[in-house]
Amino acid sequence: MNIALGILGGLGLFLYGMNLMGEGLQKAAGERLKKIIEMLTSNRFMGVLVGVFVTAIIQSSSATTVMVVGFVNAGIMQLTQAIGVIMGANIGTTVTAQLVSFELTQLAPAAVGIGMVIYLFASKEKSKQLAEILIGFGILFIGMDFMKEAVKPLREFPAFREMLVGFGDNTFLGIFMGFGMTVILQSSSAAMGILLALSSEGLLPLSSALPILYGQNIGTCVTAILSSIGATKNAKRAAIMHLTFNILGTLIFALILSKPAIALVTRMNDIDVTRQIANVHTLFNIVNVVILFPFAPFIVRLAMRLLPETEDENSNRVTKYLDSRILETPSIALANTIRECLHMGNITKKSLESAMNGFFNWSKEEAEKTFEKEKKINALQREIIDYLVKLSNKAISGENREIVDGLFNTVNDMERVGDHADNIAELVVSSIEKDIPFSKEAINELENMFEKVMEVYKNSLKCMKSNDIELAFKVIKMEQQIDIMEKSCRTTHINRLNKSLCNPESGIVFLEMISNMERIGDHSSNIARAVIDAQTVKQH
């Protein structure tokens, strides 16, 4: 019981330290992680580099692969890109094993102590992020030391040692053991930590560790497979590709490359078994990527064959870029949320265009397109707000939290623009049904105002996309021109009514339309102000 509790406690500290260090690294590398999507081209080699980088930052290949499933499910990553990232994630996960295999336990208390002092007394956020990395680093090694101490008494049980040595003779049993460990712990890094703890106490020779290591490599796929349940077929295909790649890699090493690998790492370090296991782990993943990289298209085709394509795969999706799996990497989730907001903003723009085109073309069918778009806008608002709530509960930097808070208001502003477009469409449909006449002057004024409103709204989306603070200030000035136009149109139209140059019923519709357009200008200005506020916080 003491051994079990010692291993459990050490494992808990190990995982907590790894997660804390990963969160600190994520916050510190936030901007780089945000730009990661831009790097995801159809170039598979670039995908491998992205996979290595992200996994080294978030300290978990399982989390990276789950995130890839989320990207594919959200439709922002193709399977040809995903396979490269998955391969890179397998290399990136070896960073943790390499780190832990070094004898750095003596530095752990100092790292925690220095980290706590910085965290308690530092005022700058960057310093606090560094503190989190140091504290996580220290706790990780303290947990590792706990596990090493816990397994020491097992050296007195020859039966236990013989069982572990037996895995070297029975490869299948060792693979199954490694698979089971990783599935239970839901972390290949944690399973590797236990392996290294056992080997450091002389309980696990290299030949016995290898089959367990191979099994862990397959076990790490289970997290992604479970994550793909309920996702799109493409997301399921990404999980299948991950499993296929790792099974093929395991077969290559188990059947062909085990002995050469043992010979190589033993020559590199013939004393420390812990370092040997870490080196085999790295060698295993790098060699598998090199061997299987040219066959990536065949792995994609196999996944497509196992799950054939259908026409209505994404027909029920409301959002385009959001997926709960990506929340595990908040900075990337935030970048995707901004993309989703822009997607919503573009639908709102089309909704307004449909409403006004219905008026200018005197087309009831055109105006009624707005009603369908309004339903989608409302659904998007609900989904994005729900996602933002989840994102705000994640460990994000103060700068990103400010952006998240601003997006709550931006989404509501876009939804209100949709409501005003819907109001205009209702006025247009009613006018067409009643055949209400409008004077040439009234139509020209509405055209001019609509042109200005569209310019302001498009620029508000543009400055949001590019974080262009100068354009944001320009939007606010342009919105003031809309206010002036609205007052001018109101005055001239009342003059026409007084001179009986305009139908009273059309006058009511006209005033309602310019009022709705003026409110759209106000909401466009609000979107631009949110960009200015976020950039101001960033600069300070």
PDB file of N, CA and C in Angstrom, residues 269-363:
ATOM      1  N   ASN A 269      25.502   5.656 -24.607  1.00  0.00           N
ATOM      2  CA  ASN A 269      25.586   5.691 -23.137  1.00  0.00           C
ATOM      3  C   ASN A 269      25.429   4.263 -22.630  1.00  0.00           C
ATOM      4  N   ASP A 270      26.525   3.658 -22.208  1.00  0.00           N
ATOM      5  CA  ASP A 270      26.480   2.228 -21.852  1.00  0.00           C
ATOM      6  C   ASP A 270      26.247   1.979 -20.364  1.00  0.00           C
ATOM      7  N   ILE A 271      25.961   3.043 -19.584  1.00  0.00           N
ATOM      8  CA  ILE A 271      25.774   2.892 -18.134  1.00  0.00           C
ATOM      9  C   ILE A 271      24.351   3.216 -17.704  1.00  0.00           C
ATOM     10  N   ASP A 272      23.869   4.400 -18.075  1.00  0.00           N
ATOM     11  CA  ASP A 272      22.585   4.912 -17.573  1.00  0.00           C
ATOM     12  C   ASP A 272      21.415   4.381 -18.411  1.00  0.00           C
ATOM     13  N   VAL A 273      20.647   3.425 -17.847  1.00  0.00           N
ATOM     14  CA  VAL A 273      19.499   2.835 -18.559  1.00  0.00           C
ATOM     15  C   VAL A 273      18.408   3.882 -18.793  1.00  0.00           C
ATOM     16  N   THR A 274      18.258   4.810 -17.845  1.00  0.00           N
ATOM     17  CA  THR A 274      17.245   5.871 -17.983  1.00  0.00           C
ATOM     18  C   THR A 274      17.490   6.700 -19.236  1.00  0.00           C
ATOM     19  N   ARG A 275      18.758   7.084 -19.450  1.00  0.00           N
ATOM     20  CA  ARG A 275      19.101   7.850 -20.654  1.00  0.00           C
ATOM     21  C   ARG A 275      18.920   6.996 -21.909  1.00  0.00           C
ATOM     22  N   GLN A 276      19.239   5.711 -21.801  1.00  0.00           N
ATOM     23  CA  GLN A 276      19.072   4.811 -22.950  1.00  0.00           C
ATOM     24  C   GLN A 276      17.608   4.741 -23.388  1.00  0.00           C
ATOM     25  N   ILE A 277      16.698   4.618 -22.398  1.00  0.00           N
ATOM     26  CA  ILE A 277      15.260   4.532 -22.710  1.00  0.00           C
ATOM     27  C   ILE A 277      14.782   5.834 -23.358  1.00  0.00           C
ATOM     28  N   ALA A 278      15.209   6.970 -22.796  1.00  0.00           N
ATOM     29  CA  ALA A 278      14.817   8.272 -23.362  1.00  0.00           C
ATOM     30  C   ALA A 278      15.335   8.420 -24.794  1.00  0.00           C
ATOM     31  N   ASN A 279      16.566   7.975 -25.025  1.00  0.00           N
ATOM     32  CA  ASN A 279      17.146   8.084 -26.365  1.00  0.00           C
ATOM     33  C   ASN A 279      16.446   7.169 -27.368  1.00  0.00           C
ATOM     34  N   VAL A 280      16.085   5.947 -26.929  1.00  0.00           N
ATOM     35  CA  VAL A 280      15.332   5.046 -27.816  1.00  0.00           C
ATOM     36  C   VAL A 280      13.979   5.660 -28.156  1.00  0.00           C
ATOM     37  N   HIS A 281      13.361   6.272 -27.147  1.00  0.00           N
ATOM     38  CA  HIS A 281      12.053   6.921 -27.357  1.00  0.00           C
ATOM     39  C   HIS A 281      12.152   7.986 -28.451  1.00  0.00           C
ATOM     40  N   THR A 282      13.190   8.815 -28.361  1.00  0.00           N
ATOM     41  CA  THR A 282      13.393   9.868 -29.372  1.00  0.00           C
ATOM     42  C   THR A 282      13.717   9.252 -30.734  1.00  0.00           C
ATOM     43  N   LEU A 283      14.636   8.286 -30.734  1.00  0.00           N
ATOM     44  CA  LEU A 283      15.041   7.616 -31.971  1.00  0.00           C
ATOM     45  C   LEU A 283      13.848   6.941 -32.641  1.00  0.00           C
ATOM     46  N   PHE A 284      13.040   6.253 -31.830  1.00  0.00           N
ATOM     47  CA  PHE A 284      11.842   5.558 -32.310  1.00  0.00           C
ATOM     48  C   PHE A 284      10.931   6.493 -33.098  1.00  0.00           C
ATOM     49  N   ASN A 285      10.652   7.661 -32.519  1.00  0.00           N
ATOM     50  CA  ASN A 285       9.701   8.592 -33.152  1.00  0.00           C
ATOM     51  C   ASN A 285      10.300   9.314 -34.353  1.00  0.00           C
ATOM     52  N   ILE A 286      11.571   9.699 -34.266  1.00  0.00           N
ATOM     53  CA  ILE A 286      12.202  10.389 -35.404  1.00  0.00           C
ATOM     54  C   ILE A 286      12.338   9.446 -36.601  1.00  0.00           C
ATOM     55  N   VAL A 287      12.817   8.219 -36.351  1.00  0.00           N
ATOM     56  CA  VAL A 287      13.009   7.246 -37.440  1.00  0.00           C
ATOM     57  C   VAL A 287      11.676   6.887 -38.089  1.00  0.00           C
ATOM     58  N   ASN A 288      10.628   6.725 -37.263  1.00  0.00           N
ATOM     59  CA  ASN A 288       9.312   6.400 -37.822  1.00  0.00           C
ATOM     60  C   ASN A 288       8.785   7.507 -38.732  1.00  0.00           C
ATOM     61  N   VAL A 289       9.015   8.750 -38.328  1.00  0.00           N
ATOM     62  CA  VAL A 289       8.583   9.884 -39.166  1.00  0.00           C
ATOM     63  C   VAL A 289       9.361   9.880 -40.483  1.00  0.00           C
ATOM     64  N   VAL A 290      10.666   9.661 -40.398  1.00  0.00           N
ATOM     65  CA  VAL A 290      11.506   9.642 -41.615  1.00  0.00           C
ATOM     66  C   VAL A 290      11.064   8.529 -42.565  1.00  0.00           C
ATOM     67  N   ILE A 291      10.786   7.335 -41.993  1.00  0.00           N
ATOM     68  CA  ILE A 291      10.409   6.185 -42.833  1.00  0.00           C
ATOM     69  C   ILE A 291       9.009   6.360 -43.419  1.00  0.00           C
ATOM     70  N   LEU A 292       8.062   6.817 -42.593  1.00  0.00           N
ATOM     71  CA  LEU A 292       6.656   6.837 -43.013  1.00  0.00           C
ATOM     72  C   LEU A 292       6.220   8.143 -43.674  1.00  0.00           C
ATOM     73  N   PHE A 293       7.055   9.194 -43.562  1.00  0.00           N
ATOM     74  CA  PHE A 293       6.689  10.495 -44.147  1.00  0.00           C
ATOM     75  C   PHE A 293       6.336  10.395 -45.640  1.00  0.00           C
ATOM     76  N   PRO A 294       7.133   9.677 -46.455  1.00  0.00           N
ATOM     77  CA  PRO A 294       6.785   9.577 -47.892  1.00  0.00           C
ATOM     78  C   PRO A 294       5.469   8.828 -48.140  1.00  0.00           C
ATOM     79  N   PHE A 295       5.037   8.024 -47.144  1.00  0.00           N
ATOM     80  CA  PHE A 295       3.821   7.224 -47.315  1.00  0.00           C
ATOM     81  C   PHE A 295       2.579   7.902 -46.705  1.00  0.00           C
ATOM     82  N   ALA A 296       2.733   9.156 -46.282  1.00  0.00           N
ATOM     83  CA  ALA A 296       1.619   9.882 -45.665  1.00  0.00           C
ATOM     84  C   ALA A 296       0.358   9.902 -46.540  1.00  0.00           C
ATOM     85  N   PRO A 297       0.485  10.137 -47.872  1.00  0.00           N
ATOM     86  CA  PRO A 297      -0.736  10.129 -48.700  1.00  0.00           C
ATOM     87  C   PRO A 297      -1.473   8.787 -48.663  1.00  0.00           C
ATOM     88  N   PHE A 298      -0.721   7.695 -48.535  1.00  0.00           N
ATOM     89  CA  PHE A 298      -1.356   6.372 -48.477  1.00  0.00           C
ATOM     90  C   PHE A 298      -2.106   6.181 -47.156  1.00  0.00           C
ATOM     91  N   ILE A 299      -1.553   6.742 -46.071  1.00  0.00           N
ATOM     92  CA  ILE A 299      -2.239   6.673 -44.775  1.00  0.00           C
ATOM     93  C   ILE A 299      -3.535   7.464 -44.840  1.00  0.00           C
ATOM     94  N   VAL A 300      -3.503   8.624 -45.513  1.00  0.00           N
ATOM     95  CA  VAL A 300      -4.722   9.436 -45.691  1.00  0.00           C
ATOM     96  C   VAL A 300      -5.753   8.655 -46.504  1.00  0.00           C
ATOM     97  N   ARG A 301      -5.296   8.022 -47.583  1.00  0.00           N
ATOM     98  CA  ARG A 301      -6.217   7.242 -48.434  1.00  0.00           C
ATOM     99  C   ARG A 301      -6.832   6.082 -47.671  1.00  0.00           C
ATOM    100  N   LEU A 302      -6.024   5.428 -46.812  1.00  0.00           N
ATOM    101  CA  LEU A 302      -6.526   4.315 -46.011  1.00  0.00           C
ATOM    102  C   LEU A 302      -7.641   4.802 -45.084  1.00  0.00           C
ATOM    103  N   ALA A 303      -7.431   5.958 -44.454  1.00  0.00           N
ATOM    104  CA  ALA A 303      -8.458   6.524 -43.566  1.00  0.00           C
ATOM    105  C   ALA A 303      -9.728   6.864 -44.344  1.00  0.00           C
ATOM    106  N   MET A 304      -9.553   7.390 -45.560  1.00  0.00           N
ATOM    107  CA  MET A 304     -10.702   7.719 -46.413  1.00  0.00           C
ATOM    108  C   MET A 304     -11.452   6.444 -46.841  1.00  0.00           C
ATOM    109  N   ARG A 305     -10.704   5.378 -47.051  1.00  0.00           N
ATOM    110  CA  ARG A 305     -11.334   4.121 -47.466  1.00  0.00           C
ATOM    111  C   ARG A 305     -12.098   3.485 -46.303  1.00  0.00           C
ATOM    112  N   LEU A 306     -11.516   3.570 -45.101  1.00  0.00           N
ATOM    113  CA  LEU A 306     -12.181   3.005 -43.919  1.00  0.00           C
ATOM    114  C   LEU A 306     -13.446   3.784 -43.566  1.00  0.00           C
ATOM    115  N   LEU A 307     -13.396   5.104 -43.809  1.00  0.00           N
ATOM    116  CA  LEU A 307     -14.580   5.951 -43.582  1.00  0.00           C
ATOM    117  C   LEU A 307     -14.856   6.736 -44.861  1.00  0.00           C
ATOM    118  N   PRO A 308     -15.620   6.155 -45.789  1.00  0.00           N
ATOM    119  CA  PRO A 308     -15.875   6.804 -47.091  1.00  0.00           C
ATOM    120  C   PRO A 308     -16.592   8.141 -46.934  1.00  0.00           C
ATOM    121  N   GLU A 309     -16.334   9.013 -47.898  1.00  0.00           N
ATOM    122  CA  GLU A 309     -16.909  10.357 -47.889  1.00  0.00           C
ATOM    123  C   GLU A 309     -18.375  10.326 -48.279  1.00  0.00           C
ATOM    124  N   THR A 310     -19.182  11.175 -47.616  1.00  0.00           N
ATOM    125  CA  THR A 310     -20.596  11.345 -47.968  1.00  0.00           C
ATOM    126  C   THR A 310     -20.856  12.819 -48.242  1.00  0.00           C
ATOM    127  N   GLU A 311     -21.945  13.107 -48.929  1.00  0.00           N
ATOM    128  CA  GLU A 311     -22.219  14.479 -49.365  1.00  0.00           C
ATOM    129  C   GLU A 311     -22.586  15.411 -48.212  1.00  0.00           C
ATOM    130  N   ASP A 312     -23.316  14.887 -47.210  1.00  0.00           N
ATOM    131  CA  ASP A 312     -23.849  15.753 -46.148  1.00  0.00           C
ATOM    132  C   ASP A 312     -23.047  15.669 -44.854  1.00  0.00           C
ATOM    133  N   GLU A 313     -21.717  15.534 -44.971  1.00  0.00           N
ATOM    134  CA  GLU A 313     -20.889  15.353 -43.783  1.00  0.00           C
ATOM    135  C   GLU A 313     -20.960  16.532 -42.822  1.00  0.00           C
ATOM    136  N   ASN A 314     -20.965  17.756 -43.334  1.00  0.00           N
ATOM    137  CA  ASN A 314     -20.938  18.931 -42.463  1.00  0.00           C
ATOM    138  C   ASN A 314     -22.232  19.743 -42.506  1.00  0.00           C
ATOM    139  N   SER A 315     -23.320  19.109 -42.950  1.00  0.00           N
ATOM    140  CA  SER A 315     -24.570  19.854 -43.170  1.00  0.00           C
ATOM    141  C   SER A 315     -25.189  20.380 -41.885  1.00  0.00           C
ATOM    142  N   ASN A 316     -24.950  19.721 -40.754  1.00  0.00           N
ATOM    143  CA  ASN A 316     -25.588  20.122 -39.498  1.00  0.00           C
ATOM    144  C   ASN A 316     -24.747  21.076 -38.666  1.00  0.00           C
ATOM    145  N   ARG A 317     -23.593  21.451 -39.142  1.00  0.00           N
ATOM    146  CA  ARG A 317     -22.718  22.339 -38.375  1.00  0.00           C
ATOM    147  C   ARG A 317     -23.237  23.777 -38.396  1.00  0.00           C
ATOM    148  N   VAL A 318     -23.185  24.407 -37.226  1.00  0.00           N
ATOM    149  CA  VAL A 318     -23.552  25.821 -37.124  1.00  0.00           C
ATOM    150  C   VAL A 318     -22.302  26.676 -37.276  1.00  0.00           C
ATOM    151  N   THR A 319     -21.321  26.391 -36.432  1.00  0.00           N
ATOM    152  CA  THR A 319     -20.064  27.145 -36.497  1.00  0.00           C
ATOM    153  C   THR A 319     -19.119  26.538 -37.523  1.00  0.00           C
ATOM    154  N   LYS A 320     -18.178  27.334 -37.946  1.00  0.00           N
ATOM    155  CA  LYS A 320     -17.232  26.896 -38.977  1.00  0.00           C
ATOM    156  C   LYS A 320     -15.858  26.583 -38.397  1.00  0.00           C
ATOM    157  N   TYR A 321     -15.438  27.322 -37.365  1.00  0.00           N
ATOM    158  CA  TYR A 321     -14.078  27.213 -36.852  1.00  0.00           C
ATOM    159  C   TYR A 321     -13.967  26.768 -35.393  1.00  0.00           C
ATOM    160  N   LEU A 322     -15.093  26.636 -34.690  1.00  0.00           N
ATOM    161  CA  LEU A 322     -15.031  26.327 -33.262  1.00  0.00           C
ATOM    162  C   LEU A 322     -15.103  24.829 -33.007  1.00  0.00           C
ATOM    163  N   ASP A 323     -14.345  24.397 -32.012  1.00  0.00           N
ATOM    164  CA  ASP A 323     -14.385  23.006 -31.576  1.00  0.00           C
ATOM    165  C   ASP A 323     -13.867  22.960 -30.141  1.00  0.00           C
ATOM    166  N   SER A 324     -14.592  22.259 -29.276  1.00  0.00           N
ATOM    167  CA  SER A 324     -14.249  22.240 -27.847  1.00  0.00           C
ATOM    168  C   SER A 324     -12.875  21.623 -27.594  1.00  0.00           C
ATOM    169  N   ARG A 325     -12.410  20.760 -28.496  1.00  0.00           N
ATOM    170  CA  ARG A 325     -11.103  20.121 -28.313  1.00  0.00           C
ATOM    171  C   ARG A 325      -9.960  21.140 -28.354  1.00  0.00           C
ATOM    172  N   ILE A 326     -10.159  22.206 -29.123  1.00  0.00           N
ATOM    173  CA  ILE A 326      -9.099  23.209 -29.288  1.00  0.00           C
ATOM    174  C   ILE A 326      -8.971  24.073 -28.027  1.00  0.00           C
ATOM    175  N   LEU A 327      -9.971  24.021 -27.146  1.00  0.00           N
ATOM    176  CA  LEU A 327      -9.915  24.802 -25.898  1.00  0.00           C
ATOM    177  C   LEU A 327      -8.732  24.409 -25.025  1.00  0.00           C
ATOM    178  N   GLU A 328      -8.190  23.203 -25.230  1.00  0.00           N
ATOM    179  CA  GLU A 328      -7.027  22.766 -24.464  1.00  0.00           C
ATOM    180  C   GLU A 328      -5.799  23.611 -24.784  1.00  0.00           C
ATOM    181  N   THR A 329      -5.837  24.321 -25.895  1.00  0.00           N
ATOM    182  CA  THR A 329      -4.778  25.272 -26.239  1.00  0.00           C
ATOM    183  C   THR A 329      -5.443  26.639 -26.415  1.00  0.00           C
ATOM    184  N   PRO A 330      -5.659  27.362 -25.286  1.00  0.00           N
ATOM    185  CA  PRO A 330      -6.498  28.568 -25.296  1.00  0.00           C
ATOM    186  C   PRO A 330      -6.102  29.634 -26.317  1.00  0.00           C
ATOM    187  N   SER A 331      -4.791  29.858 -26.503  1.00  0.00           N
ATOM    188  CA  SER A 331      -4.382  30.927 -27.432  1.00  0.00           C
ATOM    189  C   SER A 331      -4.812  30.609 -28.861  1.00  0.00           C
ATOM    190  N   ILE A 332      -4.747  29.332 -29.251  1.00  0.00           N
ATOM    191  CA  ILE A 332      -5.203  28.936 -30.586  1.00  0.00           C
ATOM    192  C   ILE A 332      -6.731  28.979 -30.645  1.00  0.00           C
ATOM    193  N   ALA A 333      -7.383  28.562 -29.552  1.00  0.00           N
ATOM    194  CA  ALA A 333      -8.855  28.618 -29.485  1.00  0.00           C
ATOM    195  C   ALA A 333      -9.332  30.058 -29.649  1.00  0.00           C
ATOM    196  N   LEU A 334      -8.595  31.010 -29.069  1.00  0.00           N
ATOM    197  CA  LEU A 334      -8.961  32.427 -29.188  1.00  0.00           C
ATOM    198  C   LEU A 334      -8.845  32.898 -30.633  1.00  0.00           C
ATOM    199  N   ALA A 335      -7.760  32.497 -31.301  1.00  0.00           N
ATOM    200  CA  ALA A 335      -7.580  32.872 -32.717  1.00  0.00           C
ATOM    201  C   ALA A 335      -8.734  32.328 -33.557  1.00  0.00           C
ATOM    202  N   ASN A 336      -9.164  31.109 -33.258  1.00  0.00           N
ATOM    203  CA  ASN A 336     -10.280  30.508 -34.000  1.00  0.00           C
ATOM    204  C   ASN A 336     -11.604  31.207 -33.697  1.00  0.00           C
ATOM    205  N   THR A 337     -11.762  31.658 -32.453  1.00  0.00           N
ATOM    206  CA  THR A 337     -12.989  32.376 -32.078  1.00  0.00           C
ATOM    207  C   THR A 337     -13.090  33.684 -32.849  1.00  0.00           C
ATOM    208  N   ILE A 338     -11.962  34.364 -33.003  1.00  0.00           N
ATOM    209  CA  ILE A 338     -11.954  35.615 -33.786  1.00  0.00           C
ATOM    210  C   ILE A 338     -12.345  35.311 -35.237  1.00  0.00           C
ATOM    211  N   ARG A 339     -11.829  34.216 -35.779  1.00  0.00           N
ATOM    212  CA  ARG A 339     -12.179  33.813 -37.153  1.00  0.00           C
ATOM    213  C   ARG A 339     -13.680  33.520 -37.252  1.00  0.00           C
ATOM    214  N   GLU A 340     -14.222  32.892 -36.208  1.00  0.00           N
ATOM    215  CA  GLU A 340     -15.659  32.574 -36.206  1.00  0.00           C
ATOM    216  C   GLU A 340     -16.495  33.844 -36.125  1.00  0.00           C
ATOM    217  N   CYS A 341     -16.029  34.810 -35.332  1.00  0.00           N
ATOM    218  CA  CYS A 341     -16.727  36.106 -35.244  1.00  0.00           C
ATOM    219  C   CYS A 341     -16.732  36.808 -36.603  1.00  0.00           C
ATOM    220  N   LEU A 342     -15.605  36.742 -37.300  1.00  0.00           N
ATOM    221  CA  LEU A 342     -15.528  37.342 -38.639  1.00  0.00           C
ATOM    222  C   LEU A 342     -16.446  36.614 -39.616  1.00  0.00           C
ATOM    223  N   HIS A 343     -16.535  35.299 -39.460  1.00  0.00           N
ATOM    224  CA  HIS A 343     -17.462  34.497 -40.272  1.00  0.00           C
ATOM    225  C   HIS A 343     -18.897  34.950 -40.021  1.00  0.00           C
ATOM    226  N   MET A 344     -19.245  35.151 -38.750  1.00  0.00           N
ATOM    227  CA  MET A 344     -20.576  35.648 -38.386  1.00  0.00           C
ATOM    228  C   MET A 344     -20.792  37.050 -38.955  1.00  0.00           C
ATOM    229  N   GLY A 345     -19.743  37.884 -38.864  1.00  0.00           N
ATOM    230  CA  GLY A 345     -19.849  39.249 -39.385  1.00  0.00           C
ATOM    231  C   GLY A 345     -20.099  39.281 -40.880  1.00  0.00           C
ATOM    232  N   ASN A 346     -19.479  38.357 -41.619  1.00  0.00           N
ATOM    233  CA  ASN A 346     -19.692  38.294 -43.073  1.00  0.00           C
ATOM    234  C   ASN A 346     -21.094  37.836 -43.432  1.00  0.00           C
ATOM    235  N   ILE A 347     -21.636  36.915 -42.642  1.00  0.00           N
ATOM    236  CA  ILE A 347     -23.027  36.484 -42.876  1.00  0.00           C
ATOM    237  C   ILE A 347     -23.971  37.646 -42.609  1.00  0.00           C
ATOM    238  N   THR A 348     -23.667  38.412 -41.552  1.00  0.00           N
ATOM    239  CA  THR A 348     -24.486  39.585 -41.219  1.00  0.00           C
ATOM    240  C   THR A 348     -24.427  40.613 -42.341  1.00  0.00           C
ATOM    241  N   LYS A 349     -23.248  40.788 -42.920  1.00  0.00           N
ATOM    242  CA  LYS A 349     -23.083  41.730 -44.052  1.00  0.00           C
ATOM    243  C   LYS A 349     -23.961  41.301 -45.237  1.00  0.00           C
ATOM    244  N   LYS A 350     -23.932  39.989 -45.537  1.00  0.00           N
ATOM    245  CA  LYS A 350     -24.763  39.475 -46.637  1.00  0.00           C
ATOM    246  C   LYS A 350     -26.244  39.627 -46.334  1.00  0.00           C
ATOM    247  N   SER A 351     -26.598  39.498 -45.047  1.00  0.00           N
ATOM    248  CA  SER A 351     -27.994  39.659 -44.640  1.00  0.00           C
ATOM    249  C   SER A 351     -28.482  41.083 -44.916  1.00  0.00           C
ATOM    250  N   LEU A 352     -27.628  42.056 -44.571  1.00  0.00           N
ATOM    251  CA  LEU A 352     -27.973  43.461 -44.820  1.00  0.00           C
ATOM    252  C   LEU A 352     -28.054  43.750 -46.321  1.00  0.00           C
ATOM    253  N   GLU A 353     -27.119  43.188 -47.079  1.00  0.00           N
ATOM    254  CA  GLU A 353     -27.128  43.372 -48.535  1.00  0.00           C
ATOM    255  C   GLU A 353     -28.402  42.806 -49.152  1.00  0.00           C
ATOM    256  N   SER A 354     -28.834  41.632 -48.681  1.00  0.00           N
ATOM    257  CA  SER A 354     -30.069  41.024 -49.204  1.00  0.00           C
ATOM    258  C   SER A 354     -31.275  41.913 -48.938  1.00  0.00           C
ATOM    259  N   ALA A 355     -31.328  42.461 -47.719  1.00  0.00           N
ATOM    260  CA  ALA A 355     -32.459  43.319 -47.349  1.00  0.00           C
ATOM    261  C   ALA A 355     -32.534  44.559 -48.242  1.00  0.00           C
ATOM    262  N   MET A 356     -31.389  45.238 -48.415  1.00  0.00           N
ATOM    263  CA  MET A 356     -31.391  46.474 -49.201  1.00  0.00           C
ATOM    264  C   MET A 356     -31.512  46.199 -50.704  1.00  0.00           C
ATOM    265  N   ASN A 357     -30.911  45.098 -51.177  1.00  0.00           N
ATOM    266  CA  ASN A 357     -31.078  44.734 -52.592  1.00  0.00           C
ATOM    267  C   ASN A 357     -32.539  44.425 -52.904  1.00  0.00           C
ATOM    268  N   GLY A 358     -33.232  43.848 -51.914  1.00  0.00           N
ATOM    269  CA  GLY A 358     -34.668  43.598 -52.075  1.00  0.00           C
ATOM    270  C   GLY A 358     -35.430  44.895 -52.306  1.00  0.00           C
ATOM    271  N   PHE A 359     -34.970  45.953 -51.608  1.00  0.00           N
ATOM    272  CA  PHE A 359     -35.628  47.256 -51.781  1.00  0.00           C
ATOM    273  C   PHE A 359     -35.272  47.871 -53.133  1.00  0.00           C
ATOM    274  N   PHE A 360     -33.983  47.913 -53.456  1.00  0.00           N
ATOM    275  CA  PHE A 360     -33.556  48.586 -54.682  1.00  0.00           C
ATOM    276  C   PHE A 360     -34.045  47.848 -55.940  1.00  0.00           C
ATOM    277  N   ASN A 361     -34.124  46.515 -55.852  1.00  0.00           N
ATOM    278  CA  ASN A 361     -34.599  45.715 -56.993  1.00  0.00           C
ATOM    279  C   ASN A 361     -36.098  45.411 -56.901  1.00  0.00           C
ATOM    280  N   TRP A 362     -36.716  45.909 -55.815  1.00  0.00           N
ATOM    281  CA  TRP A 362     -38.154  45.681 -55.576  1.00  0.00           C
ATOM    282  C   TRP A 362     -38.472  44.177 -55.680  1.00  0.00           C
ATOM    283  N   SER A 363     -37.645  43.394 -54.948  1.00  0.00           N
ATOM    284  CA  SER A 363     -37.739  41.932 -54.998  1.00  0.00           C
ATOM    285  C   SER A 363     -38.018  41.371 -53.604  1.00  0.00           C
TER     286      SER A 363
END
